[in-house]
Coordinates of C-alpha atoms in Angstrom, one line a residue:
X12 CA 0.4 11.8 35.0
X13 CA 3.9 10.4 34.5
X14 CA 5.1 8.3 31.7
X15 CA 7.4 6.4 34.2
X16 CA 4.1 6.2 36.4
X17 CA 1.8 4.7 33.5
X18 CA 4.9 2.3 32.6
X19 CA 5.5 0.8 35.5
X20 CA 2.1 0.2 36.5
X21 CA 1.5 -2.0 32.8
X22 CA 5.1 -3.5 33.5
X23 CA 3.2 -4.2 37.0
X24 CA 0.2 -5.9 34.4
X25 CA -2.5 -3.3 36.4
X26 CA -5.2 -2.0 33.8
X27 CA -4.7 1.6 32.4
X28 CA -7.6 3.5 32.1
X29 CA -8.1 5.4 28.8
X30 CA -7.3 8.4 30.2
X31 CA -3.6 7.3 30.9
X32 CA -3.4 5.8 28.0
X33 CA -4.6 8.7 26.0
X34 CA -2.0 11.0 28.3
X35 CA 1.0 8.5 26.8
X36 CA -0.2 8.8 23.5
X37 CA -0.5 12.5 23.8
X38 CA 4.0 12.2 25.2
X39 CA 4.8 10.3 22.2
X40 CA 3.0 12.8 19.5
X41 CA 4.5 15.6 21.4
X42 CA 8.0 14.4 21.9
X43 CA 7.3 14.8 25.8
X44 CA 7.7 10.8 26.6
X45 CA 11.1 10.0 24.8
X46 CA 11.9 7.3 23.3
X47 CA 13.5 4.9 26.1
X48 CA 9.6 5.2 27.4
X49 CA 7.8 4.1 24.2
X50 CA 10.2 1.1 24.1
X51 CA 9.6 0.4 27.7
X52 CA 5.9 0.4 27.4
X53 CA 6.5 -1.5 24.6
X54 CA 8.1 -4.1 26.3
X55 CA 5.2 -3.9 29.0
X56 CA 2.6 -4.3 26.3
X57 CA 4.0 -6.8 24.8
X58 CA 4.7 -9.5 27.8
X59 CA 1.5 -8.5 29.7
X60 CA -0.8 -7.5 27.0
X61 CA -3.6 -5.2 27.0
X62 CA -7.4 -6.1 27.6
X63 CA -9.9 -4.7 24.8
X64 CA -11.3 -1.5 26.7
X65 CA -7.1 -0.8 26.7
X66 CA -6.8 -1.7 22.7
X67 CA -9.6 0.3 22.0
X68 CA -8.2 3.3 24.3
X69 CA -5.0 2.8 22.6
X70 CA -6.2 2.6 19.2
X71 CA -8.7 6.3 19.4
X72 CA -6.0 8.0 21.2
X73 CA -3.8 7.5 18.5
X74 CA -6.4 8.2 15.9
X75 CA -6.8 11.5 17.1
X76 CA -3.5 12.1 17.8
X77 CA -3.6 13.8 14.4
X78 CA -5.9 14.9 11.0
X79 CA -9.5 12.9 10.8
X80 CA -10.2 13.0 7.4
X81 CA -14.4 13.3 6.7
X82 CA -16.6 12.1 4.1
X83 CA -19.7 13.6 5.3
X84 CA -21.7 14.5 2.4
X85 CA -21.1 11.9 -0.3
X86 CA -24.0 10.1 -2.0
X87 CA -22.3 6.7 -0.8
X88 CA -21.0 4.7 2.2
X89 CA -17.4 4.5 2.9
X90 CA -15.8 1.6 2.8
X91 CA -12.2 0.1 2.9
X92 CA -9.5 -3.1 3.1
X93 CA -6.3 -3.8 4.9
X94 CA -4.0 -7.0 4.3
X95 CA -1.8 -8.0 6.6
X96 CA 0.5 -8.4 4.2
X97 CA 1.4 -11.3 1.4
X98 CA 3.1 -12.4 -2.0
X99 CA 1.4 -11.7 -5.1
X100 CA -1.3 -10.2 -2.9
X101 CA -2.5 -7.5 -5.2
X102 CA -6.5 -7.2 -4.9
X103 CA -6.1 -4.0 -3.1
X104 CA -5.7 -3.0 -6.9
X105 CA -8.6 -4.7 -8.5
X106 CA -11.0 -4.7 -5.2
X107 CA -11.0 -1.0 -4.9
X108 CA -12.3 -0.3 -8.5
X109 CA -15.0 -3.0 -8.4
X110 CA -16.7 -1.9 -5.2
X111 CA -16.8 2.1 -6.5
X112 CA -18.3 0.1 -9.1
X113 CA -21.0 -0.9 -7.3
X114 CA -21.9 2.1 -5.6
X115 CA -19.5 2.6 -2.5
X116 CA -15.9 5.2 -2.2
X117 CA -13.2 4.0 -1.4
X118 CA -10.1 6.1 -0.3
X119 CA -7.9 3.4 0.0
X120 CA -5.0 4.8 2.0
X121 CA -2.0 2.2 1.5
X122 CA 1.5 1.1 2.6
X123 CA 4.9 0.3 1.1
X124 CA 6.6 -3.3 1.1
X125 CA 7.6 -4.7 4.5
X126 CA 9.8 -7.6 4.5
X127 CA 9.4 -10.0 2.0
X128 CA 5.3 -8.8 1.2
X129 CA 5.3 -6.6 -1.6
X130 CA 3.6 -3.3 -0.7
X131 CA 0.3 -1.3 -2.7
X132 CA 2.4 1.9 -3.1
X133 CA 5.2 0.1 -4.6
X134 CA 3.6 -1.4 -7.1
X135 CA 1.3 2.0 -8.0
X136 CA 4.3 3.9 -8.3
X137 CA 5.0 1.5 -11.4
X138 CA 2.6 3.3 -13.7
X139 CA 4.5 6.3 -15.4
X140 CA 2.9 9.3 -14.1
X141 CA 0.8 8.2 -10.9
X142 CA 1.0 10.1 -7.9
X143 CA 0.8 8.3 -4.5
X144 CA 1.0 11.0 -2.4
X145 CA -1.2 13.9 -3.7
X146 CA -2.1 16.8 -1.8
X147 CA -5.8 16.1 -0.1
X148 CA -7.3 18.0 -2.8
X149 CA -6.7 16.0 -5.8
X150 CA -7.6 13.1 -3.4
X151 CA -11.1 13.9 -2.1
X152 CA -11.5 15.0 -5.8
X153 CA -10.2 11.7 -7.2
X154 CA -12.6 9.6 -4.4
X155 CA -15.6 12.1 -5.4
X156 CA -15.0 11.9 -9.3
X157 CA -13.8 8.1 -9.5
X158 CA -15.2 6.4 -6.7
X159 CA -12.0 4.6 -5.2
X160 CA -8.2 6.3 -5.1
X161 CA -5.0 4.0 -3.4
X162 CA -2.5 6.6 -2.2
X163 CA 0.1 6.7 1.0
X164 CA -0.8 8.2 4.0
X165 CA -2.1 12.2 3.1
X166 CA -1.8 14.6 5.5
X167 CA -0.9 13.6 9.1
X168 CA -2.8 10.6 9.9
X169 CA -2.2 9.0 13.1
X170 CA 1.2 9.8 14.1
X171 CA 1.4 9.1 17.0
X172 CA 1.7 5.4 15.4
X173 CA 4.2 6.5 13.6
X174 CA 6.7 7.1 15.9
X175 CA 5.6 4.2 18.0
X176 CA 6.1 1.9 15.4
X177 CA 9.8 2.5 14.2
X178 CA 10.3 2.0 18.0
X179 CA 9.2 -1.1 18.0
X180 CA 10.8 -1.8 14.8
X181 CA 14.2 -1.9 16.9
X182 CA 13.1 -3.3 20.4
X183 CA 11.8 -6.7 19.1
X184 CA 8.0 -5.9 19.7
X185 CA 6.0 -5.7 16.5
X186 CA 4.8 -8.8 17.5
X187 CA 2.2 -8.1 19.7
X188 CA -1.1 -8.4 18.9
X189 CA -2.7 -5.1 20.8
X190 CA -0.1 -3.3 19.8
X191 CA -0.6 -4.1 16.1
X192 CA -4.2 -3.9 16.3
X193 CA -3.7 0.1 17.4
X194 CA -1.8 0.4 15.0
X195 CA -3.7 -1.1 12.0
X196 CA -6.5 0.4 12.6
X197 CA -5.8 3.7 13.9
X198 CA -5.0 4.7 10.4
X199 CA -8.0 3.0 8.9
X200 CA -10.1 5.5 11.7
X201 CA -8.0 8.3 10.6
X202 CA -9.1 7.6 7.5
X203 CA -13.2 8.4 8.1
X204 CA -13.7 4.9 6.5
X205 CA -17.8 4.0 7.8
X206 CA -16.8 0.2 7.4
X207 CA -14.0 -1.9 7.1
X208 CA -12.8 -5.5 5.9
X209 CA -9.8 -7.2 6.9
X210 CA -7.7 -9.8 5.7
X211 CA -6.2 -11.5 8.2
X212 CA -3.2 -14.7 6.4
X213 CA -1.7 -17.4 7.3
X214 CA 0.6 -19.7 6.2
X215 CA 4.3 -19.8 4.9
X216 CA 3.9 -16.1 3.7
X217 CA 2.4 -14.9 6.5
X218 CA 3.5 -12.3 9.3
X219 CA 0.8 -14.4 11.4
X220 CA 2.5 -17.9 9.9
X221 CA 0.4 -20.3 12.3
X222 CA -3.5 -20.2 11.8
X223 CA -3.8 -19.6 16.1
X224 CA -2.2 -16.9 15.4
X225 CA -4.0 -15.4 12.4
X226 CA -7.0 -16.1 14.2
X227 CA -5.9 -14.3 17.6
X228 CA -5.2 -11.0 15.5
X229 CA -8.6 -11.4 13.2
X230 CA -10.4 -11.4 16.8
X231 CA -8.2 -8.6 18.4
X232 CA -8.9 -6.4 15.4
X233 CA -12.1 -7.2 14.8
X234 CA -13.4 -7.0 18.5
X235 CA -11.5 -3.6 18.8
X236 CA -12.3 -1.9 15.9
X237 CA -16.4 -2.6 16.3
X238 CA -15.2 -1.1 19.8
X239 CA -14.1 2.0 18.7
X240 CA -17.2 2.6 16.5
X241 CA -16.1 1.0 12.9
X242 CA -18.1 -1.6 11.9
X243 CA -15.3 -4.5 10.5
X244 CA -15.4 -7.9 10.1
X245 CA -12.7 -10.6 8.9
X246 CA -12.1 -12.9 6.6
X247 CA -8.7 -15.5 7.4
X248 CA -6.8 -16.5 4.3
X249 CA -4.0 -19.0 3.1
X250 CA -0.7 -17.7 2.3
X251 CA 1.1 -20.8 1.8
X252 CA 1.6 -19.9 -1.9
X253 CA 1.2 -16.4 -3.7
X254 CA -2.1 -15.5 -4.3
X255 CA -1.7 -13.9 -7.9
X256 CA 1.3 -16.2 -9.9
X257 CA 3.2 -13.5 -9.6
X258 CA 5.0 -11.4 -7.1
X259 CA 7.2 -8.1 -8.0
X260 CA 5.4 -4.4 -8.5
X261 CA 5.1 -3.7 -12.8
X262 CA 4.6 -7.7 -13.0
X263 CA 1.8 -7.2 -10.4
X264 CA -0.2 -4.3 -12.3
X265 CA 0.0 -5.7 -15.3
X266 CA -1.6 -9.4 -13.7
X267 CA -4.3 -6.7 -12.4
X268 CA -5.2 -4.9 -15.2
X269 CA -5.8 -7.9 -17.1
X270 CA -7.7 -9.7 -14.3
X271 CA -10.1 -6.3 -14.4
X272 CA -10.6 -6.5 -17.8
X273 CA -11.5 -10.6 -18.0
X274 CA -7.8 -11.6 -20.1
X275 CA -6.9 -13.5 -16.8
X276 CA -8.5 -14.5 -13.9
X277 CA -6.3 -16.7 -12.0
X278 CA -9.5 -19.6 -9.7
X279 CA -7.6 -18.3 -5.9
X280 CA -6.8 -15.1 -6.6
X281 CA -11.3 -14.7 -7.9
X282 CA -12.3 -16.4 -4.7
X283 CA -10.5 -14.1 -2.8
X284 CA -10.6 -11.0 -4.5
X285 CA -15.0 -11.8 -5.0
X286 CA -15.3 -12.5 -1.8
X287 CA -13.6 -9.2 -0.8
X288 CA -15.9 -7.6 -2.8
X289 CA -19.1 -8.7 -1.0
X290 CA -18.3 -8.5 2.5
X291 CA -17.0 -4.6 2.0
X292 CA -20.6 -4.1 0.3
X293 CA -22.3 -5.8 2.6
X294 CA -20.7 -3.6 5.9
X295 CA -21.5 -0.6 3.3
X296 CA -25.1 -1.7 3.2
X297 CA -24.7 -2.2 -0.3
X298 CA -25.6 -5.9 -0.5
X299 CA -28.8 -7.9 1.7
X300 CA -25.7 -10.6 1.9
X301 CA -22.2 -12.3 0.3
X302 CA -24.7 -13.9 -2.2
X303 CA -25.4 -10.7 -3.5
X304 CA -22.1 -8.9 -3.1
X305 CA -20.8 -11.6 -5.2
X306 CA -23.1 -11.0 -8.0
X307 CA -23.0 -7.7 -7.6
X308 CA -19.2 -8.0 -8.0
X309 CA -19.3 -10.1 -10.6
X310 CA -21.4 -8.1 -13.0
X311 CA -19.1 -5.1 -13.0
X312 CA -16.2 -7.4 -13.8
X313 CA -18.4 -8.6 -16.7
X314 CA -19.3 -5.3 -18.3
X315 CA -16.6 -3.3 -17.9
X316 CA -17.3 -0.8 -15.0
X317 CA -14.4 -2.1 -13.0
X318 CA -12.3 -1.8 -15.3
X319 CA -13.4 1.8 -16.1
X320 CA -13.3 3.0 -12.5
X321 CA -9.8 1.6 -12.1
X322 CA -8.5 3.4 -15.4
X323 CA -10.4 6.4 -14.3
X324 CA -8.1 7.0 -11.1
X325 CA -5.1 5.7 -12.6
X326 CA -5.8 9.0 -15.0
X327 CA -6.7 11.1 -12.5
X328 CA -3.0 10.4 -10.1
X329 CA -1.3 11.1 -12.8
X330 CA -1.0 8.2 -15.1
X331 CA -2.2 7.8 -19.0
X332 CA -5.3 7.8 -20.3
X333 CA -5.3 4.8 -21.5
X334 CA -3.3 2.7 -19.3
X335 CA -5.8 -0.1 -18.7
X336 CA -5.8 -0.6 -22.9
X337 CA -1.8 0.1 -23.2
X338 CA -0.8 -1.6 -20.3
X339 CA 1.8 -3.7 -21.6
X340 CA 3.1 -0.8 -23.6
X341 CA 3.3 1.6 -20.4
X342 CA 4.7 -1.2 -18.2
X343 CA 8.8 -1.4 -17.9
X344 CA 10.0 -4.5 -18.7
X345 CA 13.3 -6.3 -17.3
X346 CA 17.0 -6.9 -19.5
X347 CA 17.0 -10.6 -18.5
X348 CA 14.3 -13.3 -18.3
X349 CA 15.0 -16.7 -17.4
X350 CA 13.1 -19.9 -16.2
X351 CA 13.2 -21.9 -13.4
X352 CA 12.9 -25.7 -14.5
X353 CA 11.9 -28.7 -12.4
X354 CA 14.7 -31.1 -11.6
X355 CA 12.9 -33.7 -11.3
X356 CA 9.1 -35.5 -11.6
X357 CA 6.3 -35.0 -9.1
X358 CA 3.3 -32.5 -7.9
X359 CA 4.2 -29.4 -6.0
X360 CA 3.8 -30.5 -2.6
X361 CA 5.2 -27.4 -0.8
X362 CA 6.5 -23.0 -1.4
X363 CA 8.2 -21.7 0.7
X364 CA 6.0 -18.3 -0.5
X365 CA 8.1 -16.6 2.3
X366 CA 11.7 -17.1 0.3
X367 CA 9.7 -16.5 -2.9
X368 CA 8.8 -13.0 -1.5
X369 CA 13.1 -12.8 -0.4
X370 CA 13.8 -13.5 -4.4
X371 CA 12.3 -10.4 -5.2
X372 CA 13.8 -8.4 -2.3
X373 CA 17.5 -9.5 -3.8
X374 CA 16.4 -8.6 -7.3
X375 CA 15.5 -5.3 -6.0
X376 CA 11.6 -5.0 -5.6
X377 CA 12.3 -4.7 -1.9
X378 CA 14.2 -3.1 0.5
X379 CA 16.1 -4.5 2.5
X380 CA 16.9 -0.6 4.4
X381 CA 13.8 1.5 4.4
X382 CA 15.2 4.2 2.8
X383 CA 16.7 1.8 -0.2
X384 CA 14.9 2.7 -4.0
X385 CA 12.4 -0.5 -5.5
X386 CA 12.7 -1.7 -8.7
X387 CA 9.3 -1.7 -10.2
X388 CA 10.7 -4.0 -13.0
X389 CA 12.2 -6.9 -11.5
X390 CA 9.6 -10.1 -10.3
X391 CA 9.0 -13.4 -10.6
X392 CA 5.9 -14.2 -12.8
X393 CA 4.3 -18.0 -14.0
X394 CA 4.3 -19.3 -10.7
X395 CA 2.5 -23.0 -11.0
X396 CA 0.1 -23.6 -8.0
X397 CA 0.4 -25.6 -5.5
X398 CA -0.6 -29.8 -6.6
X399 CA 0.6 -29.1 -10.1
X400 CA 1.9 -32.2 -12.0
X401 CA 5.6 -31.5 -13.3
X402 CA 8.3 -33.3 -14.9
X403 CA 11.7 -32.5 -14.6
X404 CA 12.6 -29.5 -17.2
X405 CA 9.3 -28.4 -16.9
X406 CA 8.7 -24.0 -15.6
X407 CA 8.1 -23.4 -12.6
X408 CA 8.3 -19.8 -13.1
X409 CA 9.9 -16.9 -14.8
X410 CA 12.7 -14.3 -13.1
X411 CA 12.5 -10.7 -13.4
X412 CA 15.7 -9.1 -13.1
X413 CA 18.5 -6.5 -14.8
X414 CA 20.8 -8.6 -13.8
X415 CA 22.3 -12.2 -15.1
X416 CA 23.6 -12.2 -11.6
X417 CA 20.9 -11.2 -9.8
X418 CA 18.1 -13.7 -12.0
X419 CA 21.0 -16.7 -11.6
X420 CA 20.5 -15.4 -7.1
X421 CA 16.5 -15.9 -7.6
X422 CA 16.3 -18.5 -9.9
X423 CA 18.1 -20.3 -7.2
X424 CA 15.9 -18.8 -4.4
X425 CA 12.8 -19.7 -6.4
X426 CA 13.6 -24.2 -6.7
X427 CA 14.9 -24.1 -3.7
X428 CA 11.1 -22.9 -2.0
X429 CA 9.1 -25.1 -4.3
X430 CA 8.9 -28.4 -3.2
X431 CA 8.4 -31.0 -5.7
X432 CA 7.5 -35.3 -3.8
X433 CA 5.3 -38.0 -6.2
X434 CA 2.2 -37.7 -4.0
X435 CA -0.4 -35.2 -5.0
X436 CA -0.9 -32.7 -1.7
X437 CA -4.3 -31.8 -0.4
X438 CA -5.5 -28.4 -1.6
X439 CA -5.8 -25.9 0.9
X440 CA -8.7 -23.3 1.0
X441 CA -8.1 -19.9 0.1
X442 CA -10.3 -18.4 3.0
X443 CA -10.4 -20.0 6.1
X444 CA -13.3 -18.3 7.8
X445 CA -14.8 -15.5 8.1
X446 CA -14.4 -13.5 11.8
X447 CA -16.8 -10.9 13.2
X448 CA -18.1 -9.7 16.4

């Protein structure tokens, strides 16, 4: 089947067969389909969409375009979580060891920062010696021995998606729900997991800022994942303020260690972490219901088993053996730290969360270009939550920078991102709803 005929059919709003989609993806993988044809196909899908069967076919074709991992002989269920991206979203760092401590296996294949959002791998790279790209043998060993491993894509997972996404990124076709769905799920399916829970974010710091768009994406992901044979549910969560009280790489790792050890557990962050753990345990068949899952997750947090799992994972992947105990010693610190102060009295009524994320990028903690090097030490900490009462001169946040010039720039961005008014705003829920079949 000729690529141009497949493109023509989708251009003309026809429903593509699974065979046609598989043939096109095969051409993406082996190079017989050109970048121009990929771009044309992406644009046709962007404007005309795909039904569920087409999206399932695209997802599974990209899943099988490369390696597909298997975890057949483990003595427990294999589950994972994926977030559509946010600011101060270090949930994965706590979630993987919590769920592992409850008896599941979590081979968490994660990504780097994209735009204003932080990347899980960039956070883990702040840990000295940590190998975020181990070979398959080490990845397998760590998952079996520790119950969890947070790494980057191993081997050749979903290579068709990698090429397709690179073209979408430069042809204004990223914001297509069926293409986003296939991109996310093809990699998760290829990782060999048996269950998935998705964190679809909405608000000022999300890629889907409107609730309707976030719900549409969540429904697409759940329908297509289950259609492809992967039991999946989703939670729609709030990103109208940073989830943790910090944004950056080393600072978010320190925050995660504090959470796991009980030194600091902010209520909004704890609600997301524990609810995702509960839903993952239900999906894995290890909890009867969400309440049972919550109780299990809270238990392994309190008794230290989750922190122990995290420490073992870090050590097994090359990090310090006593990292959990001495995180402050091992994590790098910035040269300059300056406060961002309120200029009027009132309540924090709004936070432009995307702008906070971009302040971290401006400091060097994110990427302007794909090949940019990340500075792990920079970021923003002590961010006051929405609804906080402040007086002029109070500290709204603290900037961690390498130079005074960059610190001043970031401080101005964060100050402008924090809206203050006389009336205390009504709090948004942190979890809006669950989406299931």
